[in-house]
Structure formats: structure tokens, C-alpha cells
Short mmCIF file of C-alpha atoms in Angstrom, two decimals:
data_model
loop_
_atom_site.label_atom_id
_atom_site.label_comp_id
_atom_site.label_asym_id
_atom_site.label_seq_id
_atom_site.Cartn_x
_atom_site.Cartn_y
_atom_site.Cartn_z
CA MET L 23 9.64 -4.51 -24.18
CA ARG L 24 10.61 -5.31 -27.61
CA ARG L 25 7.24 -7.54 -28.40
CA ARG L 26 5.20 -4.59 -27.02
CA THR L 27 6.71 -1.88 -28.99
CA THR L 28 6.66 -3.90 -32.02
CA ALA L 29 2.91 -4.57 -31.71
CA ALA L 30 2.53 -0.87 -31.01
CA VAL L 31 4.36 -0.25 -34.35
CA ALA L 32 2.41 -2.91 -36.22
CA ALA L 33 -0.91 -1.20 -34.93
CA THR L 34 -0.23 1.89 -36.38
CA THR L 35 0.62 0.64 -39.62
CA LEU L 36 -2.90 -1.23 -40.06
CA LEU L 37 -5.11 1.05 -38.43
CA GLY L 38 -3.65 4.23 -38.99
CA ALA L 39 -2.19 6.62 -36.36
CA GLY L 40 -5.30 7.82 -34.66
CA ALA L 41 -6.92 4.41 -34.20
CA ALA L 42 -3.65 2.81 -33.31
CA ALA L 43 -2.95 5.62 -30.79
CA VAL L 44 -6.68 4.49 -29.00
CA ALA L 45 -5.86 0.99 -28.92
CA ALA L 46 -2.20 1.44 -27.53
CA GLY L 47 -3.46 3.64 -24.86
CA ARG L 48 -6.24 1.71 -23.90
CA TRP L 49 -3.77 -1.36 -23.97
CA ALA L 50 -1.26 0.74 -21.72
CA SER L 51 -3.89 1.97 -19.32
CA ASP L 52 -5.24 -1.59 -18.78
CA LEU L 53 -1.68 -2.57 -18.23
CA ALA L 54 -0.85 -0.08 -15.38
CA LEU L 55 -4.64 -0.65 -13.55
CA SER L 56 -5.27 -3.99 -14.25
CA ALA L 57 -6.16 -5.82 -10.92
CA ARG L 58 -5.06 -8.99 -12.48
CA ARG L 59 -1.49 -7.74 -12.70
CA ALA L 60 -0.84 -6.54 -9.23
CA PRO L 61 3.04 -5.96 -8.53
CA ARG L 62 4.91 -8.88 -6.95
CA PRO L 63 3.98 -9.48 -4.12
CA ALA L 64 2.89 -6.82 -1.50
CA GLY L 65 3.03 -3.36 -2.90
CA PHE L 66 3.56 -1.00 -5.56
CA TRP L 67 7.30 -1.38 -5.49
CA HIS L 68 9.69 -4.38 -5.51
CA ALA L 69 13.09 -5.66 -6.25
CA ARG L 70 14.17 -8.64 -8.14
CA LEU L 71 17.19 -9.89 -6.05
CA THR L 72 19.05 -13.10 -6.30
CA VAL L 73 19.95 -15.12 -2.88
CA HIS L 74 24.14 -15.82 -3.30
CA ALA L 75 24.35 -17.43 0.01
CA THR L 76 22.83 -18.00 3.51
CA THR L 77 24.08 -18.93 7.14
CA ALA L 78 22.06 -19.34 10.28
CA ASP L 79 21.71 -15.38 10.67
CA ARG L 80 23.05 -14.02 7.52
CA ILE L 81 21.97 -14.01 3.78
CA THR L 82 23.74 -12.72 1.07
CA LEU L 83 21.66 -11.17 -1.74
CA SER L 84 22.38 -8.98 -5.18
CA ARG L 85 23.47 -5.34 -4.47
CA THR L 86 20.89 -2.75 -5.61
CA PRO L 87 19.58 0.75 -4.30
CA GLN L 88 16.86 -1.37 -2.64
CA SER L 89 18.62 -3.96 -1.13
CA LEU L 90 20.86 -1.44 0.53
CA ARG L 91 17.68 0.68 2.00
CA PRO L 92 17.81 0.32 5.82
CA GLY L 93 15.52 -1.62 7.87
CA VAL L 94 13.49 -4.88 7.87
CA TYR L 95 12.20 -6.33 4.73
CA GLY L 96 10.21 -9.81 3.48
CA LEU L 97 12.04 -11.99 1.14
CA ALA L 98 9.31 -13.43 -1.33
CA ALA L 99 10.03 -16.78 -3.23
CA ARG L 100 8.15 -19.49 -4.71
CA SER L 101 9.94 -22.00 -2.31
CA GLY L 102 9.68 -19.73 0.66
CA HIS L 103 9.55 -16.55 2.57
CA ALA L 104 11.89 -14.97 4.92
CA VAL L 105 12.53 -11.77 6.87
CA VAL L 106 15.88 -10.15 6.82
CA GLY L 107 17.28 -6.82 8.92
CA PRO L 108 20.09 -4.50 8.49
CA VAL L 109 22.99 -4.30 6.32
CA LEU L 110 25.99 -6.25 8.03
CA ASP L 111 28.36 -5.89 5.24
CA VAL L 112 28.96 -4.74 1.65
CA PRO L 113 31.85 -6.51 -0.27
CA THR L 114 33.79 -5.06 -2.80
CA ALA L 115 33.24 -7.81 -4.98
CA PRO L 116 31.23 -9.34 -6.18
CA ASP L 117 28.24 -6.82 -6.45
CA THR L 118 26.49 -8.34 -3.09
CA VAL L 119 25.38 -7.30 0.19
CA VAL L 120 24.77 -8.94 3.64
CA ARG L 121 22.04 -8.51 5.36
CA ARG L 122 21.06 -10.29 8.87
CA LEU L 123 18.51 -13.19 8.39
CA GLU L 124 16.02 -12.83 11.36
CA ARG L 125 14.06 -15.76 10.25
CA ILE L 126 12.62 -18.11 7.27
CA SER L 127 8.90 -17.97 7.62
CA ARG L 128 8.41 -20.69 5.02
CA GLY L 129 10.15 -23.21 2.79
CA GLU L 130 13.80 -22.49 2.06
CA LEU L 131 16.19 -19.89 0.46
CA ILE L 132 19.00 -21.65 -1.54
CA PRO L 133 21.65 -20.01 -3.35
CA GLY L 134 20.56 -19.00 -6.77
CA THR L 135 16.96 -18.47 -5.78
CA PRO L 136 15.40 -15.53 -7.19
CA VAL L 137 13.40 -13.31 -4.39
CA ASP L 138 11.58 -10.21 -4.30
CA LEU L 139 12.12 -7.68 -1.35
CA THR L 140 8.91 -6.48 -0.27
CA PRO L 141 7.45 -4.30 3.02
CA GLN L 142 5.50 -7.47 3.90
CA ILE L 143 6.86 -9.29 6.53
CA HIS L 144 4.23 -11.69 7.57
CA VAL L 145 2.48 -14.19 5.89
CA GLY L 146 -1.07 -15.67 6.63
CA ASP L 147 -3.25 -14.15 9.20
CA PRO L 148 -3.23 -12.56 12.65
CA THR L 149 -2.95 -16.14 14.17
CA ALA L 150 0.92 -15.83 12.35
CA LEU L 151 1.94 -13.32 15.23
CA GLY L 152 0.34 -14.94 18.03
CA ILE L 153 -2.69 -12.69 18.04
CA ALA L 154 -6.47 -13.88 18.19
CA HIS L 155 -8.97 -12.51 15.81
CA THR L 156 -12.39 -13.40 14.17
CA SER L 157 -13.08 -13.51 10.69
CA VAL L 158 -15.84 -11.22 9.49
CA SER L 159 -17.73 -10.77 6.33
CA LEU L 160 -18.36 -6.96 5.28
CA THR L 161 -21.13 -5.66 3.13
CA GLY L 162 -19.72 -3.86 0.31
CA GLU L 163 -21.24 -2.28 -2.86
CA ARG L 164 -20.17 -4.74 -5.09
CA GLY L 165 -20.47 -7.84 -2.65
CA THR L 166 -19.43 -9.59 0.18
CA LEU L 167 -15.69 -8.63 1.57
CA PRO L 168 -13.73 -10.69 4.03
CA ALA L 169 -12.01 -9.25 7.01
CA TRP L 170 -10.19 -9.88 9.91
CA TYR L 171 -11.39 -8.36 13.10
CA VAL L 172 -8.99 -8.06 16.36
CA ASP L 173 -10.54 -7.37 19.62
CA GLY L 174 -9.26 -4.26 21.98
CA SER L 175 -10.52 -2.46 24.93
CA ARG L 176 -10.68 1.10 23.79
CA ASP L 177 -13.49 2.61 22.44
CA THR L 178 -11.81 3.85 18.88
CA TRP L 179 -11.51 1.63 16.39
CA ILE L 180 -8.55 1.51 13.52
CA ILE L 181 -9.63 0.17 10.19
CA ALA L 182 -6.24 -0.41 8.26
CA LEU L 183 -6.74 -0.10 4.75
CA HIS L 184 -3.82 -1.92 2.56
CA GLY L 185 -2.54 -0.34 -0.57
CA LEU L 186 -3.48 -1.54 -4.23
CA GLY L 187 -1.22 -4.34 -5.32
CA ALA L 188 -1.22 -5.15 -1.59
CA THR L 189 -2.96 -7.58 0.47
CA ARG L 190 -4.57 -7.79 3.84
CA GLU L 191 -1.40 -8.96 5.39
CA HIS L 192 0.62 -5.68 4.77
CA PRO L 193 -1.24 -4.30 7.66
CA LEU L 194 0.13 -6.85 9.86
CA ASN L 195 3.47 -5.07 10.02
CA VAL L 196 1.85 -2.52 12.45
CA LEU L 197 -0.70 -5.16 13.93
CA PRO L 198 1.40 -6.03 17.33
CA PHE L 199 1.81 -2.59 17.95
CA LEU L 200 -2.03 -1.50 17.47
CA HIS L 201 -3.19 -4.70 19.59
CA ASP L 202 -0.51 -3.92 22.39
CA GLN L 203 -2.27 -0.24 22.51
CA ARG L 204 -5.54 -2.08 22.94
CA PHE L 205 -6.98 -0.64 19.77
CA PRO L 206 -9.90 -2.78 18.23
CA VAL L 207 -8.56 -3.44 14.43
CA LEU L 208 -10.33 -4.00 11.56
CA ILE L 209 -8.23 -5.06 8.09
CA PRO L 210 -10.45 -5.58 5.53
CA SER L 211 -10.14 -6.60 1.96
CA PHE L 212 -11.79 -4.99 -0.86
CA ARG L 213 -12.68 -5.37 -4.43
CA GLY L 214 -10.17 -7.18 -6.55
CA ASP L 215 -8.89 -9.10 -3.34
CA PRO L 216 -8.55 -12.58 -2.90
CA GLY L 217 -12.14 -13.83 -1.87
CA ALA L 218 -13.46 -10.21 -2.77
CA PRO L 219 -15.78 -9.39 -5.93
CA ARG L 220 -13.70 -8.11 -8.97
CA PRO L 221 -13.76 -4.58 -9.81
CA ALA L 222 -15.61 -3.00 -12.61
CA ASP L 223 -13.70 -3.59 -15.81
CA ARG L 224 -11.04 -5.43 -13.97
CA VAL L 225 -9.11 -2.45 -13.38
CA THR L 226 -8.46 -0.69 -10.10
CA ARG L 227 -9.32 3.06 -9.65
CA LEU L 228 -6.69 4.17 -6.87
CA GLY L 229 -9.11 4.58 -4.28
CA ALA L 230 -11.93 6.53 -6.63
CA ALA L 231 -14.02 3.76 -6.43
CA GLU L 232 -12.54 1.38 -4.00
CA TRP L 233 -13.54 4.05 -1.02
CA HIS L 234 -17.17 2.63 -1.14
CA ASP L 235 -15.25 -0.70 0.51
CA ALA L 236 -13.64 1.51 3.11
CA ASP L 237 -17.14 2.94 3.89
CA ALA L 238 -18.30 -0.53 4.02
CA ALA L 239 -15.94 -1.38 6.62
CA LEU L 240 -16.97 2.02 8.46
CA ARG L 241 -20.46 0.88 8.68
CA TYR L 242 -19.62 -2.22 9.98
CA ALA L 243 -17.49 -0.92 12.65
CA VAL L 244 -20.37 1.74 13.60
CA ASP L 245 -23.02 -1.08 13.77
CA ARG L 246 -20.71 -2.91 16.25
CA GLY L 247 -20.43 0.06 18.58
CA ALA L 248 -17.32 1.77 17.60
CA ARG L 249 -17.82 5.35 18.93
CA ARG L 250 -14.64 6.66 17.14
CA VAL L 251 -12.92 5.28 14.59
CA VAL L 252 -9.43 6.15 12.84
CA LEU L 253 -9.03 5.46 9.20
CA TYR L 254 -5.56 4.41 8.44
CA GLY L 255 -4.75 3.91 4.95
CA TRP L 256 -1.23 2.83 2.86
CA SER L 257 -0.97 3.97 -0.71
CA ALA L 258 -4.47 4.08 -2.36
CA GLY L 259 -5.87 2.86 0.91
CA GLY L 260 -4.63 6.57 1.85
CA ALA L 261 -6.90 7.93 -1.20
CA MET L 262 -9.55 5.66 0.22
CA ALA L 263 -9.42 6.81 3.49
CA LEU L 264 -9.71 10.72 2.53
CA ARG L 265 -12.57 10.03 0.41
CA ALA L 266 -14.46 8.21 3.14
CA ALA L 267 -13.61 11.00 5.29
CA ALA L 268 -15.38 13.15 2.78
CA HIS L 269 -18.36 11.14 1.50
CA SER L 270 -19.43 8.59 4.15
CA PRO L 271 -22.59 8.71 5.90
CA GLU L 272 -20.58 7.66 8.93
CA ARG L 273 -18.09 10.48 8.37
CA THR L 274 -19.00 11.92 11.82
CA ARG L 275 -17.76 8.86 13.77
CA LEU L 276 -13.99 9.82 12.31
CA CYS L 277 -11.85 10.96 14.85
CA GLY L 278 -8.73 10.67 12.52
CA LEU L 279 -6.46 9.80 9.47
CA VAL L 280 -3.12 8.08 9.13
CA LEU L 281 -2.14 8.31 5.69
CA ASP L 282 1.15 5.98 4.76
CA SER L 283 2.57 7.01 1.19
CA PRO L 284 -1.00 8.05 0.02
CA VAL L 285 -1.73 8.38 -3.35
CA LEU L 286 -2.78 12.36 -4.04
CA ASP L 287 -1.71 12.75 -7.63
CA PRO L 288 -3.28 9.93 -9.18
CA GLU L 289 -1.99 11.09 -12.95
CA ALA L 290 1.75 10.91 -11.73
CA THR L 291 1.09 7.23 -9.94
CA LEU L 292 -0.69 6.11 -13.06
CA ARG L 293 2.82 6.93 -14.89
CA ALA L 294 4.81 5.43 -12.42
CA LEU L 295 2.46 1.80 -12.60
CA ALA L 296 2.44 1.91 -16.13
CA ALA L 297 6.09 2.23 -16.52
CA GLN L 298 6.54 -0.07 -13.96
CA ARG L 299 4.55 -2.78 -15.71
CA GLY L 300 6.69 -2.16 -19.07
CA VAL L 301 4.69 0.51 -20.79
CA PRO L 302 7.05 2.17 -23.35
CA ARG L 303 7.62 5.64 -22.61
CA PRO L 304 6.12 7.24 -25.65
CA LEU L 305 2.47 5.63 -24.84
CA LEU L 306 2.65 7.05 -21.15
CA PRO L 307 0.49 10.18 -22.06
CA LEU L 308 -1.90 7.73 -24.15
CA ALA L 309 -2.38 5.66 -21.02
CA VAL L 310 -3.21 8.44 -18.97
CA ARG L 311 -5.74 9.95 -21.78
CA ALA L 312 -7.36 6.44 -22.10
CA ALA L 313 -7.90 6.28 -18.18
CA ARG L 314 -9.75 9.38 -18.14
CA GLY L 315 -12.18 7.95 -20.88
CA GLY L 316 -12.18 4.46 -21.07
CA PHE L 317 -12.16 3.47 -17.51
CA GLY L 318 -13.72 6.61 -16.14
CA LEU L 319 -10.42 7.50 -14.12
CA ASP L 320 -10.03 10.95 -14.20
CA PRO L 321 -6.62 11.99 -13.11
CA ALA L 322 -7.20 15.31 -12.58
CA ASP L 323 -9.84 14.34 -9.67
CA ARG L 324 -7.67 13.95 -6.70
CA PRO L 325 -8.73 13.04 -3.71
CA PRO L 326 -10.44 15.68 -1.12
CA SER L 327 -8.15 17.31 0.86
CA PHE L 328 -10.58 18.65 3.58
CA PRO L 329 -11.87 15.91 5.64
CA HIS L 330 -14.01 17.10 8.27
CA GLY L 331 -15.53 15.10 11.32
CA ALA L 332 -18.20 16.49 14.06
CA ARG L 333 -15.92 18.23 15.54
CA GLY L 334 -14.36 20.12 12.62
CA ALA L 335 -11.11 19.38 10.68
CA LEU L 336 -9.56 15.85 11.38
CA PRO L 337 -6.39 15.45 12.76
CA VAL L 338 -4.18 13.81 10.02
CA LEU L 339 -0.75 11.93 10.47
CA LEU L 340 0.84 12.05 7.23
CA LEU L 341 3.71 9.88 6.45
CA HIS L 342 5.38 9.63 3.13
CA GLY L 343 9.06 9.37 1.83
CA PRO L 344 10.94 11.83 -0.02
CA ASP L 345 12.27 9.15 -2.12
CA ASP L 346 8.80 7.54 -3.21
CA THR L 347 8.79 6.38 -6.69
CA VAL L 348 5.31 5.88 -7.06
CA ALA L 349 3.39 8.51 -5.11
CA PRO L 350 5.05 11.94 -4.94
CA TRP L 351 6.27 13.08 -2.17
CA ALA L 352 5.41 16.98 -3.25
CA ALA L 353 1.69 15.82 -2.97
CA SER L 354 1.96 15.13 0.56
CA ARG L 355 4.41 18.32 1.29
CA ASP L 356 1.85 20.46 -0.29
CA LEU L 357 -1.28 18.94 1.28
CA ALA L 358 0.23 19.39 4.46
CA ALA L 359 1.09 23.07 3.98
CA ARG L 360 -2.42 23.75 2.84
CA HIS L 361 -3.72 22.32 6.29
CA ALA L 362 -1.07 23.10 8.85
CA GLY L 363 -3.23 23.41 11.46
CA ASN L 364 -4.53 19.90 11.56
CA THR L 365 -2.16 18.00 9.61
CA VAL L 366 1.42 16.61 10.92
CA LEU L 367 3.92 15.81 8.36
CA HIS L 368 6.62 13.01 9.12
CA ALA L 369 9.11 12.52 6.32
CA VAL L 370 10.89 9.01 6.21
CA PRO L 371 14.32 9.54 4.52
CA ASP L 372 15.60 6.64 2.44
CA ALA L 373 12.28 4.87 2.47
CA GLU L 374 10.24 3.13 -0.81
CA HIS L 375 6.73 3.70 -1.35
CA ALA L 376 4.68 2.06 1.48
CA ALA L 377 7.63 1.05 3.11
CA LEU L 378 7.98 3.70 5.97
CA TRP L 379 7.98 1.05 8.71
CA ASN L 380 10.23 -1.39 7.36
CA ALA L 381 12.87 1.72 7.32
CA ASP L 382 13.06 2.23 11.09
CA PRO L 383 9.72 -0.07 12.84
CA ALA L 384 10.49 1.72 16.25
CA ALA L 385 10.94 5.44 15.18
CA TYR L 386 7.60 4.93 13.00
CA GLU L 387 5.76 3.24 15.84
CA GLU L 388 6.55 6.16 18.15
CA ARG L 389 5.50 8.97 16.02
CA LEU L 390 2.48 6.57 15.47
CA GLY L 391 1.58 6.17 19.10
CA ARG L 392 1.96 9.93 20.00
CA PHE L 393 -0.78 10.71 17.42
CA LEU L 394 -3.09 7.68 18.10
CA THR L 395 -2.84 8.34 22.10
CA PRO L 396 -5.21 11.50 22.60
CA LEU L 397 -7.71 9.83 19.90
CA GLY L 398 -8.50 6.67 21.74
#
């Protein structure tokens, strides 16, 4: 942080205030939106913790607001990956928390290991869950997009769109539930993902450009016989779903949207990402200004809020947490209020961005099932 601030001050001295502001704003915006600097490792939020001790079924971690949250989460480290469950104990000293150790998926987690607490609980592809799948290729706007397809007997397909900074592994959290409900599921990658084309200027656009890749997934589903499609998006994947519902030539095949922690206020999300990635607070307004100009991202160009299908307004399940630190809860609340006739808002308290399933998987899946059943 100190080095970055010093660089900004030096630029002001050498180039003059005007030129330095432009350069600093471009640097800050690039840092916030860079596809090469995805947050660790599977979402817009992360919590860096330390492993203090482990037993066969317990793990002691640093105590933070994130590590105290209820639910089930992944622990990612260079040396391994594990899944932790509910809080079992909060010792008075030192500042630690004891959680149930559900399983170690890979490697080992020894005391002193730095780990990230993330919403991603699975690593690998659907085979890791015992679910058969086919690896397929989609024809995207910028090139070939790898995807996973899981067969199902229903006529309604689910297209699961992960958030920016995550990977296709994040939707695996809900794949067992969707598979049990017999939905065909397509989990595509999009520009910037491993194995997919790089985005223009190597920056993300919070769904404003990436929605074309969601459109490619929708075309693939329709070409292979999908009679109806539900777009299910997390974070910026929610913004992608809304834009595809408004602009895709195949939008008449859509029968519903599921939006989890959607990015509906790009300016607020840009500021949050910039701060999270170390941009000094005085440069945040410059980052927003640079995003408007240099990258063609207009934070005021919010995702369309009037998705329609062949039969009128699409039913929308909107899941969001009031504690979200990346995509403001207020934007979802306002969207639901404006479209109360077709939008159901489900608030998930004490949950971070894109980690609503993790907070209470059973309640989340019960709400999801009630929404999806009439659409299938």
C-alpha cells in the first residue's frame, strides 16, 4: 500500500496534477478490473486465516468476522483444500475459532498454514461429486468456451453462470441439488477463465461485455433441444443473466432467472473491488472515472431490470445478503420493489457476497426448489 501511494505522489510531482490524475486513475481502474488479478480463489471476497490446530474432525482457525459466520465453506491453501462446517467453539484466548472439519479434499493443512476461507467447497469437475458429465465447447464472441454439461430428463435446462473472480467450480455447490431434481445443467466458462479467450484489454466489465458468452451458452442449449431455460447467475453472472434476458436473440426460450448476489450497481462494485485490491481511498473516484473512459465501462449503465420472455415478465428469484460488501443489498431491494409482480426477494442474513448457499445450504435449496419446480 505504501509503495503504491508513494508512486502516485511521485507521478504528481513529475507529470503535473492533471496527467498524474489520469495515470493514477487508469492504474487504479486496471487494478480493480484486471482479469489477471482475480481475487483468491473463488469469489469477490476472501478471508486470509491461519490454521492453528487440527484433529480428525475439528480445525482451529484465526478468529475473524468471516471465520465466525455460520455455514459450510472451503479452505484453500497451496498445500491443500478442505471443507469446514459449523462453529463448534470460540475460545476466550487466543483469538481463535474452532469449526467442524468436514473433509480434507486435497493435501494437508498443518498448523501455521495460511488459508483462504471461500464459498467454493469443491475442486475439480462434476466427477469429483460422483456426477457424470460431458465436456463441451461453446462458440463464443471471442472464441471457444469450454463448458460442462450434466444430462437430465427435464425439458428445462439450467445455465449456471459463475461470478467474476470465481471459476466453474463455484456452481458445483448447487449441482447435486439440481441433478437430483433432474434438470439438465450447463456450466460454461467465459472470457478470462482458464482455457477461454482473454477479454479485451485484459479487464473485466462486470457483465456488460461478458453477457455475450452467456448468450453463447443459451444458443448451445437451444440448438440441442432445450425447450425452456433458466439462467442462474452469481455476482456479475447475475448481471450477465439480466443482459442476456434483455438482448439475446434466444431470450424467448427463457422461463426464469435466479440471481444470487447480483451486481446491479457497477459503480459501487468497482469501488469495492478497487479498495479490496489495495487502491488508496483518494484514488477511488479516479478509478471510476477511468473505467468510464479508458475501458468503455460506464458504471451508470446498470443491467436492464425488465427481463421479458415469450409470456411476458420473467419470474425472478433474487437472493441477496444485507451484509454483502461487494454488491449492495439496496440495489436488489429496490429492483424487487419495482417489479414485485414477478420478482421474489429472499434475504440471507449473516452471509457474504456470493456465499448465500454456504450460510444455510438446506434453506437455500428449499427456496430454490420452490422457485424452480413450476418452471420445469
